[in-house]
Structure formats: C-alpha cells, structure tokens
Short mmCIF file of C-alpha atoms and ligand atoms in Angstrom, two decimals:
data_model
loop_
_atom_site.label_atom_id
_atom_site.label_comp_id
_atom_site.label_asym_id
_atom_site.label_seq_id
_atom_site.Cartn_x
_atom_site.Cartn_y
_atom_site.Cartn_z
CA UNK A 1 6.02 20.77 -4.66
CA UNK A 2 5.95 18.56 -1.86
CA UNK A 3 8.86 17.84 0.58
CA UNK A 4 8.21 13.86 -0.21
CA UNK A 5 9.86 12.80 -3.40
CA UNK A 6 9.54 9.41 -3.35
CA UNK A 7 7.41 6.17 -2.58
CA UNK A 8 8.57 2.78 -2.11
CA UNK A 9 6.48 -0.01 -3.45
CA UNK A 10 7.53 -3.43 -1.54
CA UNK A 11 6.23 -6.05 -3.62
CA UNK A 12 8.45 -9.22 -2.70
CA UNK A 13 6.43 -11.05 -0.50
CA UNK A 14 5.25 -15.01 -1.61
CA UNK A 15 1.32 -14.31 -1.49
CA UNK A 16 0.84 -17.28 0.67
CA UNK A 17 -2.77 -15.83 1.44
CA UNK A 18 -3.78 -16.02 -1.63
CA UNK A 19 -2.54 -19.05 -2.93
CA UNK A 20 -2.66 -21.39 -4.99
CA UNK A 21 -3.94 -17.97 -7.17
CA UNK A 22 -0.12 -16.58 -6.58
CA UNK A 23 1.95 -19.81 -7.25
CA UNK A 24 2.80 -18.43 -10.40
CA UNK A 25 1.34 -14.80 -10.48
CA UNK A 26 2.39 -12.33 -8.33
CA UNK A 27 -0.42 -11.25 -5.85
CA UNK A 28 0.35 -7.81 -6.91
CA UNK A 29 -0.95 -8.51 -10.20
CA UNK A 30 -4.43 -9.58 -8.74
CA UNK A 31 -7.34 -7.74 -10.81
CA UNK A 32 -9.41 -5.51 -8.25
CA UNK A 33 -12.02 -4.73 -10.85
CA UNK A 34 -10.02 -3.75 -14.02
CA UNK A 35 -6.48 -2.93 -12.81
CA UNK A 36 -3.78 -4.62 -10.80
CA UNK A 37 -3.64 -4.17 -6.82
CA UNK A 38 -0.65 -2.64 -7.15
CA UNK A 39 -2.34 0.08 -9.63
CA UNK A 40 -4.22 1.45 -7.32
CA UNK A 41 -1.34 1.99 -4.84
CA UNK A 42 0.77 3.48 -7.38
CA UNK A 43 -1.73 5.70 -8.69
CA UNK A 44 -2.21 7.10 -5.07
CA UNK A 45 1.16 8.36 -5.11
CA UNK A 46 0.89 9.64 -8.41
CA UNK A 47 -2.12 11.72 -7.13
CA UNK A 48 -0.44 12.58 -4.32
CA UNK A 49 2.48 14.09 -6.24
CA UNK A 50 5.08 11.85 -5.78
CA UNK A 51 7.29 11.47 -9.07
CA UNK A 52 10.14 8.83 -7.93
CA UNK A 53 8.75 5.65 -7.77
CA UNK A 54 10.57 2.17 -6.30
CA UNK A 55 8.80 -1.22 -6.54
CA UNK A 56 11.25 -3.76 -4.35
CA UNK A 57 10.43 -7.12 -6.25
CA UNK A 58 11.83 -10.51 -6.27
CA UNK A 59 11.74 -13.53 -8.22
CA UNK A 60 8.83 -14.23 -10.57
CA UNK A 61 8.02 -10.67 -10.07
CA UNK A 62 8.33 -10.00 -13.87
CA UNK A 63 4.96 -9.45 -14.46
CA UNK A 64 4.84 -5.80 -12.14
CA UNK A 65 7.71 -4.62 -14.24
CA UNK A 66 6.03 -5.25 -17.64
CA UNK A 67 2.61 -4.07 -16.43
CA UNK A 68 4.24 0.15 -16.12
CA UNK A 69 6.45 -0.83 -18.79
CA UNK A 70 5.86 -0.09 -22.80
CA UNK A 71 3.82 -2.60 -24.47
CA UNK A 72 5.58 -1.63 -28.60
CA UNK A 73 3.72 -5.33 -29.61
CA UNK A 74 0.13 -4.39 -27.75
CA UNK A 75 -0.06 -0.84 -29.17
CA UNK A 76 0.78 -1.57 -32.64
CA UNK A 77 -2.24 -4.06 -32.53
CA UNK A 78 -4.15 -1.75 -31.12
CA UNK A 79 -3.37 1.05 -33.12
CA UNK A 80 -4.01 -1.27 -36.23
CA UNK A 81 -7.20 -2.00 -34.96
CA UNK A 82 -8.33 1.50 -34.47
CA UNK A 83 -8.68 0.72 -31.02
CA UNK A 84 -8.51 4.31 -29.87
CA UNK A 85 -9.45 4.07 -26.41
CA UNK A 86 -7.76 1.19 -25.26
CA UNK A 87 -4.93 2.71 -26.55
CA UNK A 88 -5.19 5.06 -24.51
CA UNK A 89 -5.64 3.00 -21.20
CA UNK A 90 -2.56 1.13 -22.00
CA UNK A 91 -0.20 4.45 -22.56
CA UNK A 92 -1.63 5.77 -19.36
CA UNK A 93 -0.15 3.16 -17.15
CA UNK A 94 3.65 3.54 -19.06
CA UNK A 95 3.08 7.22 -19.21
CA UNK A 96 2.40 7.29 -15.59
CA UNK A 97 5.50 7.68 -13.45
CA UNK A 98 9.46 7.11 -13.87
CA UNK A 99 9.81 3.61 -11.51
CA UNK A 100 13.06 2.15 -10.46
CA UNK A 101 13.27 -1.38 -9.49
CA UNK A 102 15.21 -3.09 -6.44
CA UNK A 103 14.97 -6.68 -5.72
CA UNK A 104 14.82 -8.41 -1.79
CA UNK A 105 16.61 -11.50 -2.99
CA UNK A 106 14.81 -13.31 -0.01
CA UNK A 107 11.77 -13.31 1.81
CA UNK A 108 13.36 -11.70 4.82
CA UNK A 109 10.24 -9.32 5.83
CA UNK A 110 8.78 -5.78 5.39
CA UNK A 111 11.65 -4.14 7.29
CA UNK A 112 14.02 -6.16 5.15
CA UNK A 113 12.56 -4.93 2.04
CA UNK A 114 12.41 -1.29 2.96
CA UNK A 115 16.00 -1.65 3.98
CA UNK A 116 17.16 -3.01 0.27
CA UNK A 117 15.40 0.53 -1.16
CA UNK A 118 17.96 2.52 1.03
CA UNK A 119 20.21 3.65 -1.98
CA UNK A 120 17.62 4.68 -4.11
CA UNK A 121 15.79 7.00 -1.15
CA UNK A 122 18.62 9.14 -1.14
CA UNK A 123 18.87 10.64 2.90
CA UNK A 124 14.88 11.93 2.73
CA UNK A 125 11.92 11.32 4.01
CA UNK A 126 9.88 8.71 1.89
CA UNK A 127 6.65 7.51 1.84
CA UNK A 128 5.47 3.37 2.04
CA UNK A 129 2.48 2.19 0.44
CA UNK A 130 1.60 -1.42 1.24
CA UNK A 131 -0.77 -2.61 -2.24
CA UNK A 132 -2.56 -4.81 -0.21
CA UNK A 133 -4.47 -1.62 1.39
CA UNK A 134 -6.63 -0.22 -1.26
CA UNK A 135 -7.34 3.25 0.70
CA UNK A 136 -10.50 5.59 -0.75
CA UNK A 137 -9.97 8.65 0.14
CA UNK A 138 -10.34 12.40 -1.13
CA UNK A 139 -7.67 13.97 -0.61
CA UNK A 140 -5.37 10.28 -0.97
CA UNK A 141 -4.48 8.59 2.56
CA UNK A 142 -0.70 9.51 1.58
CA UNK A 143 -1.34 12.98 0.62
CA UNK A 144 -2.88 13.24 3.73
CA UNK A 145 -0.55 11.78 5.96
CA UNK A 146 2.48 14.19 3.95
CA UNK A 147 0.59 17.22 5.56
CA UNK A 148 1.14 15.65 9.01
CA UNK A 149 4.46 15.00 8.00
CA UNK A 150 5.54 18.82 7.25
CA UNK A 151 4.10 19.69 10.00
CA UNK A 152 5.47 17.75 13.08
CA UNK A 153 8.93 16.50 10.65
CA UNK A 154 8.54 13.20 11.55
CA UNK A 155 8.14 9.90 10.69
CA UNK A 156 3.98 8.87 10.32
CA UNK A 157 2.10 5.80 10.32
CA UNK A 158 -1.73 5.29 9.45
CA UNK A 159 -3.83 3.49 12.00
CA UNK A 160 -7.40 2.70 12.11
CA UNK A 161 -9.62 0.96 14.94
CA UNK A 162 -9.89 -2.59 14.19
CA UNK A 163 -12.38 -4.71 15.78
CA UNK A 164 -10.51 -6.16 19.36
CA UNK A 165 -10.56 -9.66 17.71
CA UNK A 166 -8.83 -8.87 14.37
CA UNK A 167 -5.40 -7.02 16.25
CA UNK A 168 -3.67 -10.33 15.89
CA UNK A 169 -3.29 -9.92 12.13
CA UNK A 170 -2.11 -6.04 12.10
CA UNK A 171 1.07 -3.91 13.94
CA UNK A 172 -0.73 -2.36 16.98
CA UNK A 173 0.33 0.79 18.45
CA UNK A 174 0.23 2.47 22.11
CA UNK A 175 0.09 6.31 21.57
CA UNK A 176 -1.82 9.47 23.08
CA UNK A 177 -4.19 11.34 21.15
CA UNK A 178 -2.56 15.44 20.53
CA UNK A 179 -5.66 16.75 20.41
CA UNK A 180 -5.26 18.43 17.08
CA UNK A 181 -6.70 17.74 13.59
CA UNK A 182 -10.16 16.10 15.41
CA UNK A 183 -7.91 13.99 17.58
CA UNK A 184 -6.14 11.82 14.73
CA UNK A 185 -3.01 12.31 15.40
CA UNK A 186 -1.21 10.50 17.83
CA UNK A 187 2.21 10.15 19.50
CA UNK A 188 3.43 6.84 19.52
CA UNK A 189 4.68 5.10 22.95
CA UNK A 190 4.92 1.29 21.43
CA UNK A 191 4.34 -0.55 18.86
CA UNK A 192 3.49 -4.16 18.72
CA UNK A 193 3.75 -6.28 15.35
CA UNK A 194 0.96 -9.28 15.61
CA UNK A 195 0.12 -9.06 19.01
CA UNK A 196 -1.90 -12.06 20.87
CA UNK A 197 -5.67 -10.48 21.50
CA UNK A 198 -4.62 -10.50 25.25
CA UNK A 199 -1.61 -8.49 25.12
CA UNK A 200 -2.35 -5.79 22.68
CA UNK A 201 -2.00 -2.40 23.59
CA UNK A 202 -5.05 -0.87 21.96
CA UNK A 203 -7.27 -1.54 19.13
CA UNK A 204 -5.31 0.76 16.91
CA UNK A 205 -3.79 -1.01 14.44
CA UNK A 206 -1.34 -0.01 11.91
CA UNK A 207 -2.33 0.42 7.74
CA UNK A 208 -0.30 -0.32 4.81
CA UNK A 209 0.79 3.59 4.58
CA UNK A 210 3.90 5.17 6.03
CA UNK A 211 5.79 8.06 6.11
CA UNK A 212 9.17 7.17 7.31
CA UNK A 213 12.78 9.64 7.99
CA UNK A 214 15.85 8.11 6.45
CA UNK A 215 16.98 7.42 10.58
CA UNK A 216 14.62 3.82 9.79
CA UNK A 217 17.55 2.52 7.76
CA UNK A 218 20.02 2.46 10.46
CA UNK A 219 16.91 1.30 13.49
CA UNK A 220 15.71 -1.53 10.74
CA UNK A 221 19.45 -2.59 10.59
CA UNK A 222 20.01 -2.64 14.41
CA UNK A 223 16.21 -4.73 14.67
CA UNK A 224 16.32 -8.49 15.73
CA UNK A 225 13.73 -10.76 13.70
CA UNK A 226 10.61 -10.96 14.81
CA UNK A 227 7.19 -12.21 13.86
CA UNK A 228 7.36 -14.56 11.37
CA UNK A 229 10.88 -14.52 11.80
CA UNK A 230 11.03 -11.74 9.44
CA UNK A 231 12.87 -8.38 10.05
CA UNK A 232 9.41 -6.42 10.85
CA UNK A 233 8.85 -2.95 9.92
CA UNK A 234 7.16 -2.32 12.82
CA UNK A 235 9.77 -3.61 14.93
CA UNK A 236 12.11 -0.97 13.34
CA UNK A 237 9.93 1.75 14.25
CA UNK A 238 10.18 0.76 18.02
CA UNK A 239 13.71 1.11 17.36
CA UNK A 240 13.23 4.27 16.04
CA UNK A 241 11.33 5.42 18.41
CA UNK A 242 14.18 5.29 21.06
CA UNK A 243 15.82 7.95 18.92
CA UNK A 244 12.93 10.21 17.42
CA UNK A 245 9.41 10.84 17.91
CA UNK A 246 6.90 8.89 15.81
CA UNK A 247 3.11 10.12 15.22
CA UNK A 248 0.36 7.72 14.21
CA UNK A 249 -2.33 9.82 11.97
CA UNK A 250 -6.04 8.17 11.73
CA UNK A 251 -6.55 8.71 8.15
CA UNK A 252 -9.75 9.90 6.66
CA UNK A 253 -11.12 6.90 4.02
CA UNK A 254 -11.99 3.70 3.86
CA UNK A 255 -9.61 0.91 3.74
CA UNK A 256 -10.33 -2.65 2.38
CA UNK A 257 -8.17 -5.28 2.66
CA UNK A 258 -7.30 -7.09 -0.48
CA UNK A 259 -4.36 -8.96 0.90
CA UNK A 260 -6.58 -11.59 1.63
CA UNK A 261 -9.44 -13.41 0.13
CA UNK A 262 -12.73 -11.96 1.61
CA UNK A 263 -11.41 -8.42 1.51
CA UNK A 264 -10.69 -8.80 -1.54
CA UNK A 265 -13.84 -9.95 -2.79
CA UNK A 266 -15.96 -7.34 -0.67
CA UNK A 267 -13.31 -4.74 -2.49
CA UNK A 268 -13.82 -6.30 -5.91
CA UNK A 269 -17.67 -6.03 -5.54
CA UNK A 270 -17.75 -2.61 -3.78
CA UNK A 271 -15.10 -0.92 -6.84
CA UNK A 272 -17.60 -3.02 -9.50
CA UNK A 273 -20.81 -1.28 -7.86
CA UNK A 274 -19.41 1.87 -8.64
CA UNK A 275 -17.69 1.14 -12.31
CA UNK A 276 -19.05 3.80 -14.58
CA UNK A 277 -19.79 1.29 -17.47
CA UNK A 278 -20.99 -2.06 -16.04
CA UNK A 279 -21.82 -0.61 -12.67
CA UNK A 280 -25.45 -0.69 -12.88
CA UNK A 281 -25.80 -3.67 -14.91
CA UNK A 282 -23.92 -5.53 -11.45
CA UNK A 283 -26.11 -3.67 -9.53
CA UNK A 284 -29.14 -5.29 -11.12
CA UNK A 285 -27.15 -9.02 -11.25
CA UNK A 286 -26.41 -8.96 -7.65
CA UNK A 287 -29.98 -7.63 -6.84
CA UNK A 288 -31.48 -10.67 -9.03
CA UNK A 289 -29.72 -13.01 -6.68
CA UNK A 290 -32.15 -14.58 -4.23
CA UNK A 291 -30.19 -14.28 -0.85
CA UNK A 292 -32.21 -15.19 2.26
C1 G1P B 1 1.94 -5.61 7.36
C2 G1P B 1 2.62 -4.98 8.58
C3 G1P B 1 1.60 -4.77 9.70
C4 G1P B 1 0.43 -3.95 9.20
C5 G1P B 1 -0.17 -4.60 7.93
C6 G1P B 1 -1.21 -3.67 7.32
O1 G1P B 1 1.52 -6.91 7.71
O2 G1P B 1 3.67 -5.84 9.02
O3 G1P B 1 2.21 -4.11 10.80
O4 G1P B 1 -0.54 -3.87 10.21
O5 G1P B 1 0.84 -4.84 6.94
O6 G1P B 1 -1.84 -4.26 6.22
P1 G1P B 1 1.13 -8.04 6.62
O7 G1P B 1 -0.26 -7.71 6.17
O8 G1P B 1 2.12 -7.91 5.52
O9 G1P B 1 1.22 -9.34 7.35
#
C-alpha cells in the first residue's frame, strides 16, 4: 500500500485560455478524445493507487461533480436499451474512486486552492495533479514521483526542459542534479513562478504533478501574492524550502499541454491516432488531407 493516500484535484480556475469554450463549461470538462481532461488525471491516481480523492471546485463547477457521480436516469435508459457496453463505460467512471469535494470560493490561485483542501489531507503527504497536464507514462508520472518520495521523505515536483522561450508560461526551478536515478532528481535551490526569459534560472520548468508534506499549508499561508496576483503554489514551495528540502524529479513520459488551445489539439489528435476503434480510420482521414 503506498505511503500516499490521497490526491488533490484543483479544478477552480476560470479557463480564461480557453474561452469563450469555458464561459459556461468548465475547462475540466473539455473532451480529450472521449473523456473529460480531468479523467485522465483522475484515472492516473487511480492507477497509481491512490483511493482518497479531492476535486477543489468553484462555481459553475457542477458539471465535474456529476461526471464521477451516479447517472440512476442514464443507466436505466441504457439498460432498457440493452446497451451493454456503454453501460459499462458509464459505471466505470462512478465506480471509480470515493471523491470528496471542497470549493475555493474565489479565484485566489493554485496555492490558494491547495490551501482550502487542508482539512481533508489530514497531516500527510499528498499528491497534486494539475488536469491540464495529460502525462503518458508507464509506470504513471505520480506513481513515479511517490517512489522518489519514500525514498528522500520529501516534498517532489516534476520538471521537464522546456524550450528557453516558453519558461515565461511555467514555475522554473534552480536545483543540482544528485546524480542518482540517471540524473533526474534534483535538489531544489529556487524556484521562480513565470519568470521573464531573461531572468530565469534554468530551462527546467515545473509540471502539473506534485508531491507535497503537510509543512506547505503553513509556507502557502505565510506566502505574499504573486504572479497574477494569485497566492502561487510555487511561491509556497520557496517558502518551504527555507524550512525543508525540496527535490525536483524529471519524470519519464510525455507531457502535452491541454490547458491551452494548440496543446490541446496536438493531444486530441495524438490520443485519436491511437484510439483502438476509430484510430485507423483518422489515420487514413488525416493522411487524405493534402498538406503542402
Ligand atoms: C501552473 C503552475 C506553474 C506550472 C504549470 C504547469 O501554472 O502555477 O508553476 O509550471 O501550472 O502546467 P498555470 O498553467 O496554471 O498558469
């Protein structure tokens, strides 16, 4: 059984990137293929053996909570219909996990939201998955980054080079390679949240997975706004870092970005390529397309 219980979900955030898609949908809700964004995140914890689930919404968020909820109406139909198999799609997703739900009542930032999940963590380590970073992997990013995390005891944050450009949009950390595990694991010196191109300290930038000790709570508390003007999460691990060590891990996987709407389309045709059912018939669409 693994030492890490429980994953927190935040899922409060307006979607501005994607809008106007998100004025009324949540952007968690977003079909990658054939399941919501936040599907695949949830299902990585789920594979990763995490039981305790906590979603931090916020208004018109409704929609996430249904989704892992029973449908009684939907299967009834379904079951009417003799409609076996999608039957049996739907009662995955309810049957999946036990999910509590915490709302951010504003749009303070990351670090606020983690901070409004602090009663339901319970004093342990927990793990953060950002949907937004749809992570392929074998064995999952998170599971991954748990086996750093019983090793060294700490907190752990995914990074991954990023073209020198691109740091502007990411957290950016300073850190030293340990040598171990092919040189992926670092120990963190600084962390930067949206640094200007100029002034970040590496190309390393940080990925919608954490592992975090409960110590965040009280360093996210004592953080000033930042970027954004929103209480940062990675601002809070600078904090945090005064009192405890913090490793960065460079995961094994790919990552696509489907918090915005190029990575999201280069995810939703990637995932479709490889669909089991209507897989080949895209690949032989996309190939008919005449693209100089
Ligand atoms: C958040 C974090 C940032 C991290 C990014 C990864 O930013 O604040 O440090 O690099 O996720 O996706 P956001 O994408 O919410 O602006």
């Amino acid at each position: 059984m693994s030492e890490i219980r429980r994953a927190v979900f935040p899922a409060a955030g307006l979607g501005t990137r994607f809008l106007p898609a998100t004025k009324a949908q949540p952007k968690e809700m977003l079909p990658l293929v054939d399941k919501p964004l936040i599907q695949y995140a949830v299902e990585e914890a789920v594979a990763s053996q995490i039981t305790n689930l906590i979603i931090v919404t916020g208004r018109g968020k409704n929609a996430i909570e249904d989704h892992f909820d029973v449908s009684f109406e939907l299967e009834r139909i379904l079951e009417e219909r003799g409609k076996s198999d999608l039957l049996n799609l739907v009662r995955a997703v309810s049957d999946m996990v036990h999910i509590a739900y915490v709302r951010q009542k504003e749009a303070l930032g990351l670090g606020h939201a983690i901070l409004m999940a602090e009663d339901l963590v319970n004093d342990e380590p927990f793990a953060v998955l950002l949907g937004d970073d749809v992570i392929e992997s074998t064995p999952p990013c998170i599971r991954q980054m748990i086996g750093v995390h019983e090793r060294s005891r700490t907190s752990v944050v995914a990074i991954m080079e990023v073209p020198h450009e691109e740091v502007g949009r990411y957290g950016v950390i300073q850190g030293v390679p340990l040598g171990d595990d092919e040189g992926r694991i670092f120990e963190l010196h600084d962390l930067v949240e949206k640094p200007e191109v100029g002034k970040a300290p590496s190309n390393l930038a940080i990925i919608g997975r954490y592992i975090l000790t409960p110590g965040i709570f009280a360093a996210l508390r004592a953080t000033n706004k930042g970027s954004g003007g929103e209480i940062q999460l990675t601002d809070g691990l600078k904090v945090l870092l005064a009192s405890e060590r913090v490793l960065g891990y460079r995961f094994r996987g790919r990552r696509y970005d489907a918090g915005e709407k190029l990575g999201f389309l280069m995810a939703t045709v990637e995932f479709a390529l490889r669909n089991e059912e209507f897989g080949p018939a895209f690949r032989t669409y996309l190939k008919s397309l005449k693209l100089d």
